[in-house]
Tab-separated table of C-alpha atoms in Angstrom:
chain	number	residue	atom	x	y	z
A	58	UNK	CA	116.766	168.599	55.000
A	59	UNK	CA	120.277	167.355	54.899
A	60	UNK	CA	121.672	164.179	53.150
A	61	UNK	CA	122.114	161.001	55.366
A	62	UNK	CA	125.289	159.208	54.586
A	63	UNK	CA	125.409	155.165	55.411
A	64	UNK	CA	129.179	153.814	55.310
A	65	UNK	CA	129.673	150.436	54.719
A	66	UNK	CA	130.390	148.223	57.697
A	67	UNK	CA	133.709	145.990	58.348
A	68	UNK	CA	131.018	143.198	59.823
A	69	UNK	CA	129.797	142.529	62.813
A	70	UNK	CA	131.985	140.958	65.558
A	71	UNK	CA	130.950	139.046	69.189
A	72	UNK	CA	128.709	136.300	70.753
A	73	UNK	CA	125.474	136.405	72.174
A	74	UNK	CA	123.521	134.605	74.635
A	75	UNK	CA	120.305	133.548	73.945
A	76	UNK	CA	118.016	131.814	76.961
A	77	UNK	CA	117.192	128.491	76.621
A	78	UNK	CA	114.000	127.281	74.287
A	79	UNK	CA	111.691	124.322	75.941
A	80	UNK	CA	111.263	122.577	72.464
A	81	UNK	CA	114.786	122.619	71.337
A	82	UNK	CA	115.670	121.343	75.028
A	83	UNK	CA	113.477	118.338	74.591
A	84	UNK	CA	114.889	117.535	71.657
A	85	UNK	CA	118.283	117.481	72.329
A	86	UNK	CA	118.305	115.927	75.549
A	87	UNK	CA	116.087	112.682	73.721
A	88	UNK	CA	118.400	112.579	70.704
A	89	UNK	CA	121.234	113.211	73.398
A	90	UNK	CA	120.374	110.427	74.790
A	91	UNK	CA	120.640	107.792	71.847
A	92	UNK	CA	123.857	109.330	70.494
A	93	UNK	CA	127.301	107.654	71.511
A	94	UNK	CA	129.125	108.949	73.719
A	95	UNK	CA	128.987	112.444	75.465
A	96	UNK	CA	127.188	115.441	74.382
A	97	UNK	CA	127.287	119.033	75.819
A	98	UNK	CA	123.777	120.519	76.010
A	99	UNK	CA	124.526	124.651	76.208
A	100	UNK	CA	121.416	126.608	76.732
A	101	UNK	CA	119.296	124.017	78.501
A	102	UNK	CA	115.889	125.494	79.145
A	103	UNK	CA	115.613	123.535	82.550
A	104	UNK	CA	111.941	124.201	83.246
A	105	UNK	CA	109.820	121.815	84.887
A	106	UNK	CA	108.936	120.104	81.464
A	107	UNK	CA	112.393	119.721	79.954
A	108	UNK	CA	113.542	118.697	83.458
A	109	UNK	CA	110.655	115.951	83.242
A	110	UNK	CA	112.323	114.570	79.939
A	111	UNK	CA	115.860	114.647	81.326
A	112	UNK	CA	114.696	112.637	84.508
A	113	UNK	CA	112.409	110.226	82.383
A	114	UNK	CA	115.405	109.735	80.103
A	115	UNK	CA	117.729	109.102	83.734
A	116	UNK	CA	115.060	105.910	84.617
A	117	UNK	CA	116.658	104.352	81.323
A	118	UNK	CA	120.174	104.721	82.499
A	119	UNK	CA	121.569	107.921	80.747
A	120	UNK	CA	123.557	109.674	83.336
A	121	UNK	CA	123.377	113.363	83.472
A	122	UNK	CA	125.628	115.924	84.727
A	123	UNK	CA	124.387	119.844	85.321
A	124	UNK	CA	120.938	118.649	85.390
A	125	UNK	CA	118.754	121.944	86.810
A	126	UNK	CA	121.286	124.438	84.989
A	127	UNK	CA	121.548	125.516	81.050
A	128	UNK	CA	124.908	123.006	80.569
A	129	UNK	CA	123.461	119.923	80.683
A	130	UNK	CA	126.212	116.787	79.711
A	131	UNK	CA	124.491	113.769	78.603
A	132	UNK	CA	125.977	110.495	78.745
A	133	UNK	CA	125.088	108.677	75.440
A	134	UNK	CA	124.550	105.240	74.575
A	135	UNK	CA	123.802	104.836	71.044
A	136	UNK	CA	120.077	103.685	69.386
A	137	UNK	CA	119.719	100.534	71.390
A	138	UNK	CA	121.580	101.698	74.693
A	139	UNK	CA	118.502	102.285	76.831
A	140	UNK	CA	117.378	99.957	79.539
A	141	UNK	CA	113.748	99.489	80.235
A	142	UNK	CA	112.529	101.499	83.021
A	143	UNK	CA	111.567	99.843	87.001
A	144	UNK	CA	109.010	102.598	87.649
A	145	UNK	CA	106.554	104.786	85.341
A	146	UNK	CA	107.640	107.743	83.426
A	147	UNK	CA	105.922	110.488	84.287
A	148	UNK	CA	106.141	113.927	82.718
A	149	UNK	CA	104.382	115.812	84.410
A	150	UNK	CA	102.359	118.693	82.725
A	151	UNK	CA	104.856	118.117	79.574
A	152	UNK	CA	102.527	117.630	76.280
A	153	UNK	CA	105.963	117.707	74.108
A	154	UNK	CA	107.996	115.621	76.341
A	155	UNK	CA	105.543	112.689	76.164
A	156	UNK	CA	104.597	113.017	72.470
A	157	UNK	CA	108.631	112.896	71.606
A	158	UNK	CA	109.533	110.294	74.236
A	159	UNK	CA	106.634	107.812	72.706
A	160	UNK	CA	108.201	108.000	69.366
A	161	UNK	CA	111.379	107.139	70.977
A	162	UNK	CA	109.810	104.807	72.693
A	163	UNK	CA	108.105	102.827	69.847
A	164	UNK	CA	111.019	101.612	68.676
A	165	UNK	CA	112.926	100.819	72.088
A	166	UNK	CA	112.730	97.039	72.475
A	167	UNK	CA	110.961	97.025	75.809
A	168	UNK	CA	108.102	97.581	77.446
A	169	UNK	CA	107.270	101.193	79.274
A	170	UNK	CA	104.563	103.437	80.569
A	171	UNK	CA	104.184	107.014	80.380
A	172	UNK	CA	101.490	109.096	82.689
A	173	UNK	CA	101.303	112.811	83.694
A	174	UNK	CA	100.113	115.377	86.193
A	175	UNK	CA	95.768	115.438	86.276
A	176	UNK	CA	96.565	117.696	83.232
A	177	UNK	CA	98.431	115.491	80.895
A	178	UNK	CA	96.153	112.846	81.222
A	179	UNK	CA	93.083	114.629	80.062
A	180	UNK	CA	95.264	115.706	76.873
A	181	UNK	CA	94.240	113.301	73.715
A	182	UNK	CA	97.409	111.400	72.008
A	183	UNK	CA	95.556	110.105	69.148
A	184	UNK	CA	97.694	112.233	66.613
A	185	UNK	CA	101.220	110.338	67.770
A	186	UNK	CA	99.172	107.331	68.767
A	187	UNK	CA	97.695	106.174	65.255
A	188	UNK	CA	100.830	106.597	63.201
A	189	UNK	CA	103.134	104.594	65.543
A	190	UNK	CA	100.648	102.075	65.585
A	191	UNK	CA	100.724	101.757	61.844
A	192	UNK	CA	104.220	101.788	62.265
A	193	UNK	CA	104.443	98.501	64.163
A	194	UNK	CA	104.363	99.918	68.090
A	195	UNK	CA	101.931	98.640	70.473
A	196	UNK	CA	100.315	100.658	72.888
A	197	UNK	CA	97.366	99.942	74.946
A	198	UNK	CA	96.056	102.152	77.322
A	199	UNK	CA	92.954	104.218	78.696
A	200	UNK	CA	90.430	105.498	76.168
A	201	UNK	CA	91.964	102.784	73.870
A	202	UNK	CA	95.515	103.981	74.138
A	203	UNK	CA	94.345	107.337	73.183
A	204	UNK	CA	94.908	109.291	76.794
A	205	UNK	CA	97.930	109.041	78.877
A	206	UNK	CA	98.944	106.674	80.977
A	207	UNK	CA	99.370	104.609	77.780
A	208	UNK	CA	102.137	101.604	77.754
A	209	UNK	CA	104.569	100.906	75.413
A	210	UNK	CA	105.589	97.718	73.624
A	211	UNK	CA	107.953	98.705	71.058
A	212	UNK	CA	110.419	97.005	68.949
A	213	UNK	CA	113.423	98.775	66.533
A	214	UNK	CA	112.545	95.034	64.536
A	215	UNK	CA	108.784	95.808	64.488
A	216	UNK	CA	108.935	99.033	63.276
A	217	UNK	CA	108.723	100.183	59.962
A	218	UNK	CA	107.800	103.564	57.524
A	219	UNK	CA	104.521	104.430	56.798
A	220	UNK	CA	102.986	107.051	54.882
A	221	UNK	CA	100.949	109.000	57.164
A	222	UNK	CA	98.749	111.531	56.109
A	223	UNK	CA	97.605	113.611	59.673
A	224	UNK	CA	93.762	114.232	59.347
């Protein structure tokens, strides 16, 4: 058997692509969103989900530019910069789109409704639900407020902490 020599490396060197990821897509199109000012969105997993969140977050006047490809340019307008929305915001068959928007959403002063596909609304919200009702949010809805489409009375005055303890 012969020795195997391993020289020490001068480091590695290049870039690399990686495809998008639906959860981190969610996320930064919502905190996108409520930042000020522009943000470039590189790697946008635009699926029919994350696609759902961009458009929701459209009906609240963010404009969008790429929307449908993986550079997405969101138009930012700081913590209080969204507008109530005319129509319903519907994510489709996005569970993670509609449990992040409703935080949002709780403490957005105005009043909104979220719904989904014949899916969604079969899906329980009780575990985002509870906690931003302790935290001040009011939400009323079918099944007690428990199954989409739930409305949304928030408030950035009403809300507060809480210590929440999932069960």
């Amino acid at each position: 058997m012969s020795d195997l020599v391993i020289k020490p490396s001068r480091g590695l060197r290049g870039e690399i692509a990686l495809p998008g990821d639906k959860s981190l897509s969610h996320r930064a199109v919502l905190f996108s969103s409520i930042a000020e000012g522009n943000t470039v969105i590189n790697g946008f997993l635009a699926g029919e989900d994350t696609l759902n969140t961009a458009k929701a977050v459209q009906q609240m006047g963010i404009e969008l530019a790429g929307l449908g490809t993986d550079r997405l340019v969101v138009q930012g307008k700081g913590l209080d910069g969204l507008s109530e929305p005319v129509c319903v915001l519907d994510l489709g068959n996005s569970g993670t789109g509609m449990r992040l928007l409703a935080g949002l959403l709780a403490g957005q002063d105005f009043f909104s409704v979220l719904t989904g596909d014949q899916y969604l609304v079969k899906r329980p919200m009780g575990r985002i639900i509870d906690p931003l009702r302790k935290m001040g949010a009011q939400i009323d809805g079918r099944s007690g407020g428990k199954l989409a489409p739930f409305a949304i009375r928030g408030g950035s005055r009403k809300i507060k902490a809480v210590d929440y303890i999932s069960p």
